[in-house]
């Protein structure tokens, strides 16, 4: 019987050495892979596109538009504090996500993948903020005419997909715990 006053997480067996090796390989592979793809695409964009000059790929719907984003996702901006805040936030987030990664068992691959994607994306954009006061390089531009989604990059895709997968993983865990409580109750 678990002590619900102190810990509501189910007690699980620790990862075997083989599972721990697979877990770190998955995590580092995804984090580093996403960072490399993100930085390589930004390098190519900076050397092949002109700033603020849209290049149609699928007509007006999908364009490549090289911009700098001093704010955060979806144009969130904190004025003169943006660079500092959006440099500290991903460092703190990466630390918290690493703790979450360490607590996640190998069998929960959805959560492990989600944590790695969010971490890799956060670090990818952090590299831009540290490297340049102009901000993060964004270039994927989707929309119709003047109705456009905020311009984004590969790191943003990783963060978004990772966050969605993390929400699914947490929701599944909650559903499982509720079902177990119903059976026990």
Tab-separated table of C-alpha atoms in Angstrom:
chain	number	residue	atom	x	y	z
A	1	UNK	CA	0.000	0.000	0.000
A	2	UNK	CA	1.423	3.410	-0.965
A	3	UNK	CA	1.530	6.418	1.284
A	4	UNK	CA	-0.733	8.857	-0.581
A	5	UNK	CA	0.102	11.655	1.841
A	6	UNK	CA	3.694	11.916	0.604
A	7	UNK	CA	3.875	10.501	-2.911
A	8	UNK	CA	1.150	9.795	-5.435
A	9	UNK	CA	3.470	8.338	-8.075
A	10	UNK	CA	3.330	4.582	-8.506
A	11	UNK	CA	6.380	2.705	-7.276
A	12	UNK	CA	8.288	1.315	-10.261
A	13	UNK	CA	11.369	-0.823	-10.581
A	14	UNK	CA	14.488	1.084	-11.615
A	15	UNK	CA	15.772	0.696	-15.157
A	16	UNK	CA	18.106	-2.220	-15.792
A	17	UNK	CA	21.638	-1.284	-16.933
A	18	UNK	CA	20.641	-2.167	-20.512
A	19	UNK	CA	17.513	-0.001	-20.288
A	20	UNK	CA	19.529	2.861	-18.774
A	21	UNK	CA	21.978	2.667	-21.704
A	22	UNK	CA	19.117	2.659	-24.221
A	23	UNK	CA	17.467	5.544	-22.394
A	24	UNK	CA	20.530	7.817	-22.472
A	25	UNK	CA	21.205	6.871	-26.107
A	26	UNK	CA	17.651	7.807	-27.089
A	27	UNK	CA	17.770	11.045	-25.109
A	28	UNK	CA	21.182	12.248	-26.284
A	29	UNK	CA	20.538	11.105	-29.852
A	30	UNK	CA	17.322	13.113	-30.100
A	31	UNK	CA	18.623	16.179	-28.227
A	32	UNK	CA	21.879	16.386	-30.184
A	33	UNK	CA	20.237	15.410	-33.483
A	34	UNK	CA	17.622	18.152	-33.152
A	35	UNK	CA	20.260	20.741	-32.205
A	36	UNK	CA	22.407	19.811	-35.215
A	37	UNK	CA	19.484	19.877	-37.681
A	38	UNK	CA	18.261	23.175	-36.221
A	39	UNK	CA	21.663	24.854	-36.377
A	40	UNK	CA	22.491	23.526	-39.864
A	41	UNK	CA	19.172	24.758	-41.287
A	42	UNK	CA	19.704	28.179	-39.695
A	43	UNK	CA	23.247	28.309	-41.098
A	44	UNK	CA	21.907	27.548	-44.588
A	45	UNK	CA	19.114	30.121	-44.258
A	46	UNK	CA	21.504	32.858	-43.105
A	47	UNK	CA	23.767	32.248	-46.086
A	48	UNK	CA	21.200	31.695	-48.802
A	49	UNK	CA	18.169	33.901	-48.036
A	50	UNK	CA	17.838	37.667	-47.769
A	51	UNK	CA	16.498	39.034	-44.501
A	52	UNK	CA	12.710	39.655	-44.573
A	53	UNK	CA	12.414	38.593	-48.249
A	54	UNK	CA	9.835	35.743	-48.547
A	55	UNK	CA	10.640	32.911	-50.944
A	56	UNK	CA	7.521	30.983	-52.042
A	57	UNK	CA	7.834	27.196	-51.721
A	58	UNK	CA	4.172	26.189	-52.058
A	59	UNK	CA	2.816	29.444	-53.440
A	60	UNK	CA	1.788	31.914	-50.750
A	61	UNK	CA	0.808	29.139	-48.328
A	62	UNK	CA	4.348	28.004	-47.414
A	63	UNK	CA	7.283	30.366	-47.742
A	64	UNK	CA	10.804	30.626	-46.409
A	65	UNK	CA	11.203	34.030	-44.777
A	66	UNK	CA	14.455	34.731	-42.944
A	67	UNK	CA	13.776	36.831	-39.836
A	68	UNK	CA	15.186	37.370	-36.358
A	69	UNK	CA	12.881	36.871	-33.395
A	70	UNK	CA	13.960	38.671	-30.214
A	71	UNK	CA	10.939	37.398	-28.339
A	72	UNK	CA	9.737	33.878	-27.670
A	73	UNK	CA	7.263	31.580	-29.372
A	74	UNK	CA	4.380	33.277	-31.163
A	75	UNK	CA	5.991	36.695	-30.845
A	76	UNK	CA	5.853	36.913	-27.042
A	77	UNK	CA	8.092	39.831	-26.138
A	78	UNK	CA	9.208	41.283	-22.785
A	79	UNK	CA	10.757	44.486	-24.073
A	80	UNK	CA	14.315	45.129	-22.940
A	81	UNK	CA	14.183	42.025	-20.699
A	82	UNK	CA	13.442	39.588	-23.532
A	83	UNK	CA	16.991	38.477	-24.252
A	84	UNK	CA	17.845	37.910	-20.586
A	85	UNK	CA	14.539	36.198	-19.732
A	86	UNK	CA	14.543	33.994	-22.824
A	87	UNK	CA	18.172	33.042	-22.177
A	88	UNK	CA	17.614	32.042	-18.536
A	89	UNK	CA	14.264	30.284	-19.088
A	90	UNK	CA	15.555	27.520	-21.407
A	91	UNK	CA	18.488	26.814	-19.082
A	92	UNK	CA	16.104	26.346	-16.151
A	93	UNK	CA	13.690	24.345	-18.335
A	94	UNK	CA	16.483	22.065	-19.586
A	95	UNK	CA	17.518	21.383	-15.980
A	96	UNK	CA	13.956	20.552	-14.919
A	97	UNK	CA	13.441	18.412	-18.015
A	98	UNK	CA	16.636	16.491	-17.254
A	99	UNK	CA	15.293	15.719	-13.758
A	100	UNK	CA	12.054	14.546	-15.383
A	101	UNK	CA	14.057	12.431	-17.841
A	102	UNK	CA	15.956	10.775	-14.966
A	103	UNK	CA	12.659	9.923	-13.227
A	104	UNK	CA	11.018	8.524	-16.362
A	105	UNK	CA	11.341	4.764	-16.818
A	106	UNK	CA	12.563	3.320	-20.116
A	107	UNK	CA	9.140	1.798	-20.831
A	108	UNK	CA	7.604	5.298	-21.138
A	109	UNK	CA	9.196	6.085	-24.505
A	110	UNK	CA	6.595	8.698	-25.376
A	111	UNK	CA	7.620	10.768	-22.380
A	112	UNK	CA	11.338	10.217	-23.008
A	113	UNK	CA	10.986	11.333	-26.651
A	114	UNK	CA	8.905	14.350	-25.634
A	115	UNK	CA	11.433	15.467	-23.016
A	116	UNK	CA	14.296	15.107	-25.492
A	117	UNK	CA	12.477	17.091	-28.203
A	118	UNK	CA	11.604	19.969	-25.878
A	119	UNK	CA	15.156	20.007	-24.494
A	120	UNK	CA	16.796	19.922	-27.934
A	121	UNK	CA	14.526	22.680	-29.231
A	122	UNK	CA	15.104	24.871	-26.187
A	123	UNK	CA	18.874	24.475	-26.512
A	124	UNK	CA	18.753	25.111	-30.279
A	125	UNK	CA	17.074	28.483	-29.771
A	126	UNK	CA	19.257	29.245	-26.745
A	127	UNK	CA	22.345	28.909	-28.944
A	128	UNK	CA	20.947	31.662	-31.203
A	129	UNK	CA	20.228	33.984	-28.269
A	130	UNK	CA	23.734	33.551	-26.862
A	131	UNK	CA	25.350	33.864	-30.291
A	132	UNK	CA	23.563	37.041	-31.406
A	133	UNK	CA	21.735	39.964	-29.823
A	134	UNK	CA	19.511	40.027	-32.933
A	135	UNK	CA	17.610	37.008	-31.614
A	136	UNK	CA	16.590	33.602	-32.892
A	137	UNK	CA	16.701	32.808	-36.618
A	138	UNK	CA	13.230	31.822	-37.846
A	139	UNK	CA	12.298	30.975	-41.424
A	140	UNK	CA	9.253	28.693	-41.859
A	141	UNK	CA	6.387	30.981	-42.874
A	142	UNK	CA	2.891	29.476	-43.238
A	143	UNK	CA	-0.426	31.154	-43.995
A	144	UNK	CA	-2.632	32.799	-46.589
A	145	UNK	CA	-2.012	36.396	-47.616
A	146	UNK	CA	-1.833	38.560	-44.503
A	147	UNK	CA	-3.204	35.790	-42.265
A	148	UNK	CA	0.002	34.037	-41.243
A	149	UNK	CA	1.247	31.852	-38.421
A	150	UNK	CA	4.264	33.378	-36.622
A	151	UNK	CA	7.475	32.449	-38.473
A	152	UNK	CA	9.230	29.509	-36.797
A	153	UNK	CA	12.210	27.124	-37.070
A	154	UNK	CA	13.201	23.481	-36.532
A	155	UNK	CA	13.796	24.010	-32.794
A	156	UNK	CA	10.248	25.384	-32.451
A	157	UNK	CA	8.895	22.268	-34.179
A	158	UNK	CA	10.776	20.102	-31.667
A	159	UNK	CA	9.448	22.073	-28.700
A	160	UNK	CA	5.869	21.988	-30.022
A	161	UNK	CA	5.800	18.279	-30.889
A	162	UNK	CA	7.595	17.464	-27.637
A	163	UNK	CA	5.118	19.491	-25.573
A	164	UNK	CA	2.160	17.787	-27.273
A	165	UNK	CA	3.671	14.332	-26.711
A	166	UNK	CA	4.384	15.215	-23.079
A	167	UNK	CA	0.759	16.265	-22.602
A	168	UNK	CA	-0.392	12.950	-24.106
A	169	UNK	CA	2.002	11.005	-21.878
A	170	UNK	CA	0.874	12.807	-18.724
A	171	UNK	CA	-2.787	12.401	-19.691
A	172	UNK	CA	-2.302	8.646	-20.251
A	173	UNK	CA	-0.629	8.330	-16.866
A	174	UNK	CA	-3.496	10.189	-15.211
A	175	UNK	CA	-6.040	7.935	-16.953
A	176	UNK	CA	-4.142	4.835	-15.796
A	177	UNK	CA	-3.989	6.087	-12.192
A	178	UNK	CA	-7.718	6.896	-12.202
A	179	UNK	CA	-8.527	3.426	-13.549
A	180	UNK	CA	-6.335	1.810	-10.871
A	181	UNK	CA	-8.071	3.887	-8.163
A	182	UNK	CA	-11.493	2.824	-9.492
A	183	UNK	CA	-10.470	-0.834	-9.380
A	184	UNK	CA	-8.975	-0.485	-5.875
A	185	UNK	CA	-11.835	1.639	-4.559
